[in-house]
CSV table of C-alpha atoms (C1' of nucleotides) in Angstrom, one decimal:
chain,number,residue,atom,x,y,z
J,236,LEU,CA,-9.4,-13.9,-32.0
J,237,SER,CA,-5.9,-13.8,-30.6
J,238,LYS,CA,-5.4,-14.0,-26.9
J,239,GLN,CA,-4.2,-11.1,-24.8
J,240,VAL,CA,-0.7,-11.3,-23.4
J,241,PHE,CA,0.5,-9.5,-20.3
J,242,ALA,CA,4.0,-8.9,-19.0
J,243,LEU,CA,5.0,-8.0,-15.5
J,244,VAL,CA,8.3,-6.1,-15.1
J,245,ASP,CA,9.6,-6.0,-11.6
J,246,CYS,CA,12.8,-4.3,-10.4
J,247,ASN,CA,15.1,-6.6,-8.5
J,248,SER,CA,15.6,-5.5,-4.9
J,249,PHE,CA,14.5,-2.1,-6.0
J,250,TYR,CA,15.6,0.2,-3.2
J,251,CYS,CA,18.9,-1.6,-2.9
J,252,SER,CA,19.5,-1.3,-6.6
J,253,CYS,CA,18.7,2.4,-6.5
J,254,GLU,CA,21.4,2.9,-3.8
J,255,ARG,CA,23.9,0.9,-5.9
J,256,ILE,CA,23.5,3.1,-9.1
J,257,PHE,CA,25.6,5.7,-7.4
J,258,ARG,CA,27.7,3.3,-5.4
J,259,PRO,CA,29.2,0.8,-7.9
J,260,ASP,CA,31.5,-0.3,-5.1
J,261,LEU,CA,28.5,-2.0,-3.6
J,262,GLU,CA,28.1,-4.5,-6.4
J,263,ASN,CA,28.2,-8.0,-4.9
J,264,VAL,CA,28.2,-6.5,-1.4
J,265,PRO,CA,25.2,-7.3,0.9
J,266,VAL,CA,23.0,-4.1,0.8
J,267,GLY,CA,19.9,-3.4,2.9
J,268,VAL,CA,17.5,-0.5,3.1
J,269,LEU,CA,15.7,0.3,6.4
J,270,SER,CA,12.2,1.3,7.2
J,271,ASN,CA,11.3,4.8,8.5
J,272,ASN,CA,13.0,5.4,11.9
J,273,ASP,CA,15.8,3.0,10.8
J,274,GLY,CA,13.7,0.3,12.5
J,275,CYS,CA,13.6,-2.8,10.4
J,276,ILE,CA,15.0,-4.0,7.0
J,277,VAL,CA,12.5,-3.5,4.2
J,278,ALA,CA,14.6,-4.3,1.2
J,279,LEU,CA,17.6,-6.7,0.8
J,280,SER,CA,20.0,-7.4,-2.0
J,281,LYS,CA,20.4,-11.1,-2.8
J,282,GLU,CA,23.8,-11.1,-1.0
J,283,MET,CA,22.0,-9.8,2.1
J,284,LYS,CA,19.3,-12.5,1.7
J,285,ALA,CA,22.0,-15.1,1.4
J,286,LEU,CA,23.1,-14.2,4.9
J,287,GLY,CA,19.8,-15.6,6.1
J,288,ILE,CA,18.3,-12.2,6.9
J,289,GLN,CA,14.7,-11.7,6.2
J,290,ARG,CA,12.6,-8.8,5.1
J,291,GLY,CA,11.1,-7.2,8.2
J,292,ALA,CA,13.9,-8.2,10.5
J,293,PRO,CA,14.7,-5.5,13.2
J,294,ALA,CA,18.0,-3.9,12.3
J,295,TYR,CA,19.5,-4.2,15.8
J,296,LYS,CA,19.0,-8.0,15.7
J,297,VAL,CA,21.0,-8.5,12.6
J,298,GLN,CA,23.5,-5.8,12.9
J,299,ASN,CA,26.3,-8.2,14.1
J,300,ILE,CA,26.0,-10.6,11.2
J,301,ILE,CA,25.9,-7.6,8.7
J,302,ASN,CA,29.0,-6.1,10.1
J,303,LYS,CA,30.8,-9.4,10.0
J,304,HIS,CA,30.1,-9.7,6.3
J,305,LYS,CA,30.8,-6.0,5.6
J,306,GLY,CA,27.3,-5.4,4.6
J,307,VAL,CA,25.9,-1.9,4.2
J,308,LEU,CA,22.6,-0.5,5.4
J,309,PHE,CA,20.8,2.7,4.2
J,310,SER,CA,18.0,4.7,5.7
J,311,SER,CA,15.1,4.8,3.1
J,312,ASN,CA,15.5,7.6,0.6
J,313,TYR,CA,12.1,7.9,-1.1
J,314,ALA,CA,13.0,11.0,-3.0
J,315,LEU,CA,15.6,8.9,-4.8
J,316,TYR,CA,13.5,5.8,-5.3
J,317,GLY,CA,10.6,7.8,-6.6
J,318,ASP,CA,12.8,9.6,-9.2
J,319,ILE,CA,14.4,6.4,-10.4
J,320,SER,CA,11.0,4.7,-10.6
J,321,SER,CA,9.6,7.3,-12.9
J,322,ARG,CA,12.6,6.9,-15.2
J,323,VAL,CA,12.0,3.2,-15.3
J,324,MET,CA,8.3,3.7,-16.1
J,325,ASN,CA,9.1,6.2,-18.8
J,326,THR,CA,11.4,3.7,-20.5
J,327,LEU,CA,8.9,0.9,-20.1
J,328,SER,CA,6.2,3.0,-21.8
J,329,THR,CA,8.2,2.8,-25.0
J,330,PHE,CA,7.7,-0.9,-25.2
J,331,THR,CA,3.9,-1.0,-25.0
J,332,PRO,CA,0.7,0.9,-25.8
J,333,GLU,CA,-0.7,0.0,-22.4
J,334,LEU,CA,1.3,0.5,-19.2
J,335,GLU,CA,-0.1,0.0,-15.7
J,336,VAL,CA,2.2,1.4,-13.0
J,337,TYR,CA,1.3,-1.1,-10.3
J,338,SER,CA,3.7,0.0,-7.6
J,339,ILE,CA,7.0,2.0,-7.2
J,340,ASP,CA,8.9,-1.0,-8.7
J,341,GLU,CA,6.5,-2.9,-10.8
J,342,ALA,CA,4.4,-2.4,-14.0
J,343,PHE,CA,2.1,-4.5,-16.2
J,344,LEU,CA,2.4,-4.2,-19.9
J,345,THR,CA,0.2,-5.6,-22.6
J,346,LEU,CA,2.2,-7.3,-25.4
J,347,ASP,CA,-0.4,-8.0,-28.0
J,348,GLY,CA,0.6,-8.8,-31.6
J,349,ILE,CA,4.0,-10.4,-30.7
J,350,LYS,CA,4.4,-14.0,-31.8
J,351,SER,CA,4.4,-16.4,-28.8
J,352,GLU,CA,7.8,-17.7,-29.7
J,353,ASP,CA,9.3,-14.2,-29.7
J,354,LEU,CA,7.8,-13.0,-26.4
J,355,ARG,CA,10.7,-14.2,-24.2
J,356,LYS,CA,13.2,-12.5,-26.5
J,357,TYR,CA,11.2,-9.3,-26.2
J,358,GLY,CA,11.2,-9.5,-22.4
J,359,LEU,CA,15.0,-10.0,-22.4
J,360,GLU,CA,15.3,-6.9,-24.6
J,361,ILE,CA,13.3,-4.8,-22.1
J,362,LYS,CA,15.6,-6.1,-19.4
J,363,LYS,CA,18.7,-5.1,-21.4
J,364,ILE,CA,17.5,-1.6,-22.1
J,365,ILE,CA,16.5,-0.8,-18.6
J,366,ALA,CA,19.8,-2.0,-17.3
J,367,ARG,CA,21.7,0.0,-20.0
J,368,ASP,CA,19.8,3.2,-19.7
J,369,ILE,CA,19.0,3.4,-16.0
J,370,GLY,CA,21.2,0.8,-14.3
J,371,ILE,CA,18.4,-1.1,-12.6
J,372,PRO,CA,18.2,-4.9,-12.9
J,373,VAL,CA,14.6,-6.1,-13.6
J,374,SER,CA,12.8,-9.5,-14.1
J,375,VAL,CA,10.1,-10.0,-16.6
J,376,GLY,CA,7.2,-12.5,-16.4
J,377,ILE,CA,4.9,-13.2,-19.3
J,378,GLY,CA,1.5,-14.9,-19.3
J,379,GLU,CA,-2.1,-14.8,-20.5
J,380,SER,CA,-3.4,-12.9,-17.5
J,381,LYS,CA,-2.0,-10.5,-15.0
J,382,THR,CA,-1.9,-13.2,-12.4
J,383,LEU,CA,0.0,-15.6,-14.7
J,384,ALA,CA,2.4,-12.7,-15.6
J,385,LYS,CA,3.1,-12.2,-11.9
J,386,LEU,CA,3.7,-15.9,-11.4
J,387,ALA,CA,6.0,-16.0,-14.4
J,388,ASN,CA,7.9,-13.2,-12.8
J,389,HIS,CA,8.4,-15.3,-9.7
J,390,VAL,CA,9.7,-18.1,-11.9
J,391,ALA,CA,12.1,-15.8,-13.7
J,392,LYS,CA,13.5,-14.6,-10.4
J,393,LYS,CA,13.8,-18.0,-8.8
J,394,TYR,CA,15.5,-20.0,-11.6
J,395,ASN,CA,18.8,-18.6,-12.9
J,396,LYS,CA,18.5,-20.6,-16.1
J,397,PHE,CA,15.8,-18.3,-17.4
J,398,ALA,CA,18.2,-15.3,-17.2
J,399,GLY,CA,15.5,-13.0,-15.8
J,400,CYS,CA,12.6,-13.6,-18.2
J,401,PHE,CA,10.1,-16.4,-18.2
J,402,SER,CA,7.1,-16.8,-20.5
J,403,PHE,CA,4.2,-19.3,-19.9
J,404,LEU,CA,3.6,-19.1,-23.7
J,405,ASP,CA,6.8,-21.1,-24.3
J,406,TYR,CA,4.8,-24.2,-23.0
J,407,ASP,CA,2.1,-26.1,-24.9
J,408,ASP,CA,0.6,-27.0,-21.5
J,409,ARG,CA,1.4,-24.5,-18.8
J,410,ASN,CA,0.2,-27.1,-16.2
J,411,ASP,CA,3.5,-28.8,-16.7
J,412,VAL,CA,4.9,-25.8,-14.8
J,413,LEU,CA,2.0,-25.0,-12.5
J,414,ARG,CA,2.3,-28.5,-11.0
J,415,TYR,CA,5.6,-27.4,-9.4
J,416,ILE,CA,4.6,-24.0,-8.0
J,417,PRO,CA,3.3,-23.8,-4.5
J,418,ILE,CA,-0.1,-22.0,-4.3
J,419,SER,CA,1.3,-19.5,-1.8
J,420,LYS,CA,3.4,-17.9,-4.5
J,421,VAL,CA,0.3,-16.7,-6.3
J,422,TRP,CA,-0.7,-13.0,-6.4
J,423,GLY,CA,-3.8,-12.7,-4.3
J,424,ILE,CA,-3.2,-15.8,-2.2
J,425,GLY,CA,-2.0,-14.7,1.2
J,426,TYR,CA,-1.0,-16.5,4.3
J,427,LYS,CA,-4.6,-17.2,5.5
J,428,HIS,CA,-5.8,-18.7,2.2
J,429,ALA,CA,-2.7,-20.7,1.7
J,430,GLN,CA,-3.1,-22.2,5.2
J,431,ARG,CA,-6.7,-23.1,4.6
J,432,LEU,CA,-6.0,-24.6,1.2
J,433,LYS,CA,-3.2,-26.6,2.7
J,434,LYS,CA,-5.6,-28.1,5.2
J,435,ASN,CA,-7.7,-29.2,2.2
J,436,ASN,CA,-4.6,-30.8,0.6
J,437,ILE,CA,-4.3,-28.1,-2.0
J,438,LYS,CA,-0.6,-27.4,-2.4
J,439,THR,CA,0.2,-26.4,-5.9
J,440,VAL,CA,-1.2,-24.0,-8.3
J,441,TYR,CA,-2.4,-26.9,-10.4
J,442,ASP,CA,-4.3,-28.4,-7.4
J,443,PHE,CA,-6.0,-25.0,-7.0
J,444,ILE,CA,-7.0,-24.7,-10.7
J,445,LYS,CA,-8.9,-28.0,-10.5
J,446,LEU,CA,-11.0,-26.9,-7.5
J,447,SER,CA,-14.7,-26.4,-8.2
J,448,GLU,CA,-15.9,-22.9,-8.8
J,449,ASP,CA,-18.5,-23.2,-6.0
J,450,TRP,CA,-16.0,-24.2,-3.4
J,451,VAL,CA,-13.6,-21.4,-4.3
J,452,LYS,CA,-16.4,-18.9,-4.3
J,453,SER,CA,-17.8,-19.9,-0.9
J,454,GLU,CA,-14.4,-20.3,0.8
J,455,MET,CA,-12.5,-17.4,-0.8
J,456,THR,CA,-15.2,-15.1,-2.1
J,457,ILE,CA,-15.4,-13.6,-5.6
J,458,VAL,CA,-11.8,-12.5,-5.2
J,459,GLY,CA,-10.5,-16.0,-5.0
J,460,TYR,CA,-12.6,-17.0,-8.0
J,461,ARG,CA,-11.1,-14.3,-10.1
J,462,THR,CA,-7.7,-15.5,-9.2
J,463,GLN,CA,-8.6,-19.0,-10.2
J,464,ARG,CA,-9.9,-17.9,-13.6
J,465,GLU,CA,-6.8,-15.9,-14.2
J,466,LEU,CA,-4.6,-18.9,-13.4
J,467,ARG,CA,-6.6,-20.8,-16.0
J,468,GLY,CA,-5.6,-18.2,-18.6
J,469,ILE,CA,-8.8,-16.2,-18.6
J,470,PRO,CA,-8.2,-12.6,-17.9
J,471,ALA,CA,-10.4,-11.4,-15.0
J,472,ILE,CA,-8.4,-8.5,-13.7
J,473,GLU,CA,-8.3,-5.5,-16.1
J,474,MET,CA,-5.4,-3.2,-16.9
J,475,GLU,CA,-5.7,0.1,-15.0
J,476,MET,CA,-3.9,2.7,-17.0
J,477,THR,CA,-5.5,5.7,-15.5
J,478,TYR,CA,-4.6,7.3,-12.3
J,479,ASP,CA,-7.2,6.9,-9.6
J,480,PRO,CA,-7.5,9.4,-6.9
J,481,LYS,CA,-7.1,7.9,-3.4
J,482,LYS,CA,-10.2,7.1,-1.4
J,483,GLN,CA,-8.3,7.5,1.9
J,484,ILE,CA,-5.1,9.1,2.8
J,485,LEU,CA,-3.1,8.0,5.8
J,486,SER,CA,-0.1,9.8,7.4
J,487,SER,CA,1.6,8.3,10.5
J,488,ARG,CA,5.1,7.7,11.8
J,489,SER,CA,6.6,6.1,14.8
J,490,PHE,CA,8.4,8.5,17.2
J,491,SER,CA,12.1,8.3,17.6
J,492,TYR,CA,11.6,7.9,21.4
J,493,PRO,CA,8.5,7.3,23.7
J,494,VAL,CA,6.5,10.4,23.9
J,495,GLU,CA,4.6,11.3,27.1
J,496,GLU,CA,3.7,14.9,26.6
J,497,LEU,CA,0.4,16.0,25.0
J,498,ASP,CA,2.1,18.9,23.3
J,499,GLU,CA,4.4,16.7,21.3
J,500,LEU,CA,1.5,14.5,20.2
J,501,LEU,CA,-0.4,17.6,19.0
J,502,GLU,CA,2.7,18.7,17.1
J,503,ALA,CA,3.0,15.3,15.4
J,504,ALA,CA,-0.7,15.2,14.6
J,505,SER,CA,-0.5,18.7,13.1
J,506,LEU,CA,2.5,17.7,10.9
J,507,TYR,CA,0.7,14.6,9.6
J,508,CYS,CA,-2.3,16.7,8.8
J,509,VAL,CA,-0.1,19.0,6.8
J,510,ARG,CA,1.3,16.0,4.8
J,511,ALA,CA,-2.0,14.3,4.3
J,512,VAL,CA,-4.0,17.3,3.2
J,513,LYS,CA,-1.2,18.3,0.8
J,514,LYS,CA,-1.6,14.9,-0.8
J,515,LEU,CA,-5.3,15.6,-0.9
J,516,ARG,CA,-4.8,18.8,-2.8
J,517,GLU,CA,-2.3,17.2,-5.2
J,518,GLN,CA,-5.1,14.9,-6.4
J,519,LYS,CA,-7.5,17.9,-6.5
J,520,SER,CA,-9.8,16.4,-3.9
J,521,VAL,CA,-11.4,17.4,-0.6
J,522,ALA,CA,-12.1,15.2,2.4
J,523,GLY,CA,-15.2,15.2,4.6
J,524,SER,CA,-13.9,13.2,7.5
J,525,ILE,CA,-10.7,12.9,9.6
J,526,MET,CA,-9.7,10.2,11.9
J,527,ALA,CA,-6.8,10.4,14.4
J,528,TYR,CA,-5.3,7.5,16.4
J,529,LEU,CA,-2.6,7.1,19.0
J,530,THR,CA,-0.9,4.1,20.4
J,531,THR,CA,1.7,3.0,22.9
J,532,ASN,CA,4.4,0.5,21.9
J,533,PRO,CA,2.9,-3.0,21.8
J,534,PHE,CA,6.3,-4.6,21.8
J,535,LYS,CA,7.1,-3.2,25.2
J,536,ASP,CA,6.2,-4.8,28.4
J,537,GLU,CA,4.6,-1.7,29.9
J,538,ALA,CA,1.1,-0.1,30.3
J,539,GLN,CA,-0.7,-0.2,26.9
J,540,TYR,CA,-3.2,2.2,25.5
J,541,ALA,CA,-4.6,2.8,22.0
J,542,ASN,CA,-7.5,4.7,20.7
J,543,TYR,CA,-9.0,6.3,17.7
J,544,GLN,CA,-11.7,8.9,17.0
J,545,SER,CA,-13.1,10.5,14.0
J,546,THR,CA,-15.1,13.6,13.2
J,547,ASN,CA,-16.8,15.0,10.1
J,548,LEU,CA,-16.2,18.5,8.7
J,549,VAL,CA,-19.3,20.6,8.1
J,550,VAL,CA,-18.3,20.9,4.5
J,551,PRO,CA,-15.6,18.8,2.8
J,552,SER,CA,-12.4,20.8,2.5
J,553,ALA,CA,-8.6,20.7,1.7
J,554,TYR,CA,-7.8,23.6,4.0
J,555,THR,CA,-5.0,22.4,6.2
J,556,PRO,CA,-5.8,24.5,9.3
J,557,GLU,CA,-9.3,23.0,9.5
J,558,PHE,CA,-7.8,19.5,9.7
J,559,ILE,CA,-5.1,20.6,12.2
J,560,ASP,CA,-7.8,22.0,14.4
J,561,ALA,CA,-9.9,18.9,14.2
J,562,SER,CA,-7.0,16.6,14.8
J,563,LYS,CA,-6.0,18.5,17.9
J,564,ARG,CA,-9.5,18.2,19.3
J,565,LEU,CA,-9.4,14.4,18.7
J,566,ILE,CA,-6.0,13.9,20.2
J,567,ARG,CA,-7.0,16.0,23.3
J,568,LYS,CA,-10.1,13.8,23.7
J,569,MET,CA,-8.1,10.6,23.5
J,570,PHE,CA,-5.0,11.6,25.5
J,571,ARG,CA,-4.4,9.9,28.8
J,572,LYS,CA,-1.6,11.0,31.0
J,573,GLY,CA,1.0,8.5,32.1
J,574,TYR,CA,1.5,6.4,28.9
J,575,ARG,CA,4.5,6.3,26.7
J,576,TYR,CA,3.2,6.8,23.2
J,577,LYS,CA,4.9,5.3,20.2
J,578,LYS,CA,2.8,6.5,17.3
J,579,VAL,CA,0.2,9.0,16.2
J,580,GLY,CA,-1.7,8.8,12.9
J,581,ILE,CA,-4.1,10.8,10.8
J,582,MET,CA,-6.5,9.4,8.2
J,583,LEU,CA,-8.6,11.4,5.8
J,584,SER,CA,-11.7,9.8,4.2
J,585,ASP,CA,-15.0,10.7,2.5
J,586,ILE,CA,-12.8,12.0,-0.3
J,587,GLN,CA,-14.3,13.5,-3.4
J,588,PRO,CA,-13.2,15.7,-6.3
J,589,GLU,CA,-13.1,19.3,-5.1
J,590,GLY,CA,-15.5,20.4,-7.8
J,591,ASP,CA,-18.2,18.1,-6.6
J,592,VAL,CA,-19.0,19.9,-3.4
J,593,GLU,CA,-22.3,21.7,-3.4
J,594,PRO,CA,-22.2,25.0,-1.7
J,595,ASP,CA,-25.2,26.0,0.4
J,596,LEU,CA,-26.7,29.0,2.1
J,597,PHE,CA,-24.2,28.9,5.0
J,598,ASN,CA,-21.1,27.4,3.5
J,599,VAL,CA,-18.9,28.3,0.5
J,600,ALA,CA,-17.4,25.3,-1.3
J,601,TYR,CA,-13.6,25.1,-0.8
J,602,ILE,CA,-13.0,25.4,-4.5
J,603,ASP,CA,-14.7,28.8,-4.6
J,604,ASP,CA,-13.1,30.1,-1.4
J,605,LYS,CA,-10.1,32.2,-0.4
J,606,ARG,CA,-9.0,29.2,1.7
J,607,LYS,CA,-8.1,27.5,-1.6
J,608,THR,CA,-6.1,30.5,-2.8
J,609,ILE,CA,-4.2,30.5,0.4
J,610,MET,CA,-3.3,26.8,0.2
J,611,ASP,CA,-2.4,27.0,-3.5
J,612,THR,CA,-0.1,29.9,-2.7
J,613,ILE,CA,1.6,28.0,0.1
J,614,ASP,CA,2.0,24.9,-2.2
J,615,LYS,CA,3.5,27.0,-4.9
J,616,ILE,CA,6.0,28.6,-2.6
J,617,ASN,CA,7.0,25.3,-1.0
J,618,GLY,CA,7.2,23.7,-4.5
J,619,LYS,CA,9.7,26.3,-5.6
J,620,LEU,CA,11.7,26.9,-2.5
J,621,GLY,CA,11.6,23.7,-0.6
J,622,SER,CA,8.9,21.8,1.2
J,623,ASN,CA,9.3,23.5,4.6
J,624,THR,CA,9.6,27.1,3.4
J,625,VAL,CA,6.1,27.9,4.7
J,626,SER,CA,5.0,25.7,7.6
J,627,PHE,CA,2.5,25.7,10.4
J,628,ALA,CA,3.6,26.8,13.9
J,629,SER,CA,1.5,24.0,15.4
J,630,CYS,CA,3.8,21.4,13.9
J,631,GLY,CA,6.4,22.5,16.4
J,632,ILE,CA,9.9,23.9,16.0
J,633,THR,CA,12.3,21.3,17.3
J,634,GLN,CA,10.3,18.3,16.4
J,635,ASN,CA,12.6,16.1,18.5
J,636,TRP,CA,10.1,13.2,18.3
J,637,LYS,CA,10.7,13.0,14.5
J,638,MET,CA,12.0,9.8,13.1
J,639,LYS,CA,15.7,8.9,12.8
J,640,ARG,CA,17.3,8.6,9.4
J,641,GLU,CA,21.0,8.3,10.3
J,642,LEU,CA,22.1,6.3,7.3
J,643,LEU,CA,20.6,8.4,4.6
J,644,SER,CA,22.3,8.5,1.2
J,645,PRO,CA,22.6,11.8,-0.6
J,646,ALA,CA,19.8,13.1,-2.8
J,647,TYR,CA,21.8,12.3,-5.9
J,648,THR,CA,19.1,13.0,-8.4
J,649,THR,CA,16.9,15.6,-6.7
J,650,ARG,CA,19.3,18.0,-5.1
J,651,TRP,CA,21.9,20.0,-7.1
J,652,SER,CA,24.4,20.0,-4.3
J,653,ASP,CA,24.3,16.2,-4.1
J,654,LEU,CA,24.9,15.6,-7.8
J,655,ARG,CA,27.8,13.2,-8.3
J,656,LYS,CA,30.9,14.8,-9.7
J,657,VAL,CA,32.7,13.2,-12.6
J,658,LYS,CA,36.4,13.9,-13.1
J,659,ALA,CA,37.2,15.3,-16.5
V,63,DT,C1',-45.9,-6.1,19.8
V,64,DC,C1',-45.2,-9.3,16.4
V,65,DT,C1',-45.1,-11.0,11.7
V,66,DG,C1',-42.5,-10.9,7.0
V,67,DG,C1',-40.4,-9.5,2.6
V,68,DG,C1',-37.5,-6.3,0.5
V,69,DG,C1',-34.3,-2.6,0.2
V,70,DT,C1',-30.4,1.0,1.3
V,71,DC,C1',-26.7,2.8,3.8
V,72,DC,C1',-23.0,2.5,6.9
V,73,DT,C1',-19.3,0.3,9.6
V,74,DA,C1',-16.1,-3.1,11.3
V,75,DG,C1',-13.3,-6.5,10.2
V,76,DG,C1',-10.8,-9.7,7.3
V,77,DA,C1',-7.9,-10.6,3.6
V,78,DC,C1',-4.8,-9.1,0.4
V,79,DC,C1',-1.0,-6.1,-1.9
V,80,DC,C1',3.6,-3.2,-2.1
P,228,DT,C1',17.9,1.6,23.2
P,229,DC,C1',16.4,-0.4,18.7
P,230,DT,C1',10.1,-4.1,15.7
P,231,DG,C1',7.5,0.4,8.8
P,232,DG,C1',4.0,3.0,6.4
P,233,DG,C1',0.6,3.1,2.9
P,234,DG,C1',-3.2,1.3,0.4
P,235,DT,C1',-7.6,-1.7,-1.8
P,236,DC,C1',-11.6,-4.7,-2.1
P,237,DC,C1',-15.2,-7.6,-0.2
P,238,DT,C1',-18.6,-9.3,3.2
P,239,DA,C1',-21.5,-9.6,7.2
P,240,DG,C1',-24.3,-7.4,10.2
P,241,DG,C1',-26.8,-3.5,12.2
P,242,DA,C1',-29.8,0.5,11.7
P,243,DC,C1',-33.4,2.2,9.4
P,244,DC,C1',-37.1,2.6,5.9
P,245,DC,C1',-41.4,1.0,3.3
DNA sequence: TCTGGGGTCCTAGGACCC
DNA sequence: TCTGGGGTCCTAGGACCC
């Protein structure tokens, strides 16, 4: 029985690389992409990292050093990144019968039936094709479990000599490598666990592998034990090729300025309901529960207030007005005058397939109701003519509180008018 | 009211991921 | 003036039931 082999393909500095596809002049220039509201830096090119700037740094704190080195910042442009991502995933699917899209910039592939000594070459080929066809640089890690593939990817990125692809199967004894990798680099070992392990003098992946099963289970639950098995080369985390509907859907944004008026909070909550319930319909689900929360800015030295409240619908639904209605009641209940609010959020839960709802004597199921027809019609119109063609008045007209995106790149791939022009 | 075993369901919180 | 937005899984403990 031959062992299973997994690869993890990860796009390098993905958001930055997407911006660069259409701006070749930015090659070798420090590039960064900002969070919503242009707040902090969420993606950095290696030139930007070399300036000592870290992921999560507030933009205003590092603006000077970026200017000094002629670096360039972008507001995040998710329409672009999502589009490039699906092109990458499509290409990857030609290299494997089993592709798991793990995140917007990462995918697992199974590479069974390729000889161990050829695996790295195969990985390099994947890298070459993605660069040639899409223009995105990727790194490839190969190992006998998903966790090892992840770790191999870390090695591929970290050491230039591997040229972007590292395979644990190139080693007779992978412990020769694991002895040199800090445990904190492992997928599934976060800050807390790494600290606790350090206290017990467990510093490298090799140290961790040697720990007793009982200790790992009692200190790190079954989750940590799975990670340990995976690092020993025994697959314990399966490939997930099918698309799973979300069990909760969250929509929230920070405001562009401190909001003090109830009306503005209600508008924001309404808009987030529109977005969340649209996502709900996209996965053909209904939700039975809605939670709303609001909070002041914890970074400010001023009066603080935060609260959350939830309520259940009589019958699970995906009819936006019902959620807007509920969210307004929740926000009104929590609102206290005199605070400067930073953020409002909406979370949908108790999610189930729309067909699973049992109608009763008093209530029609959403799927059988004219409410569904109405929402489907709105979705269809917005899909064709632009996402705000039909909106809800309760979301407000001016929406001054909406987030800032002052450094947005054009919608190169998703808007005709922004298509790049090539001189003939 | 307490005793005790055994079970389910729900929620809050912790830990992790991108 | 300026500090992101989504997610998942697991466990412990409480409420409730027999």
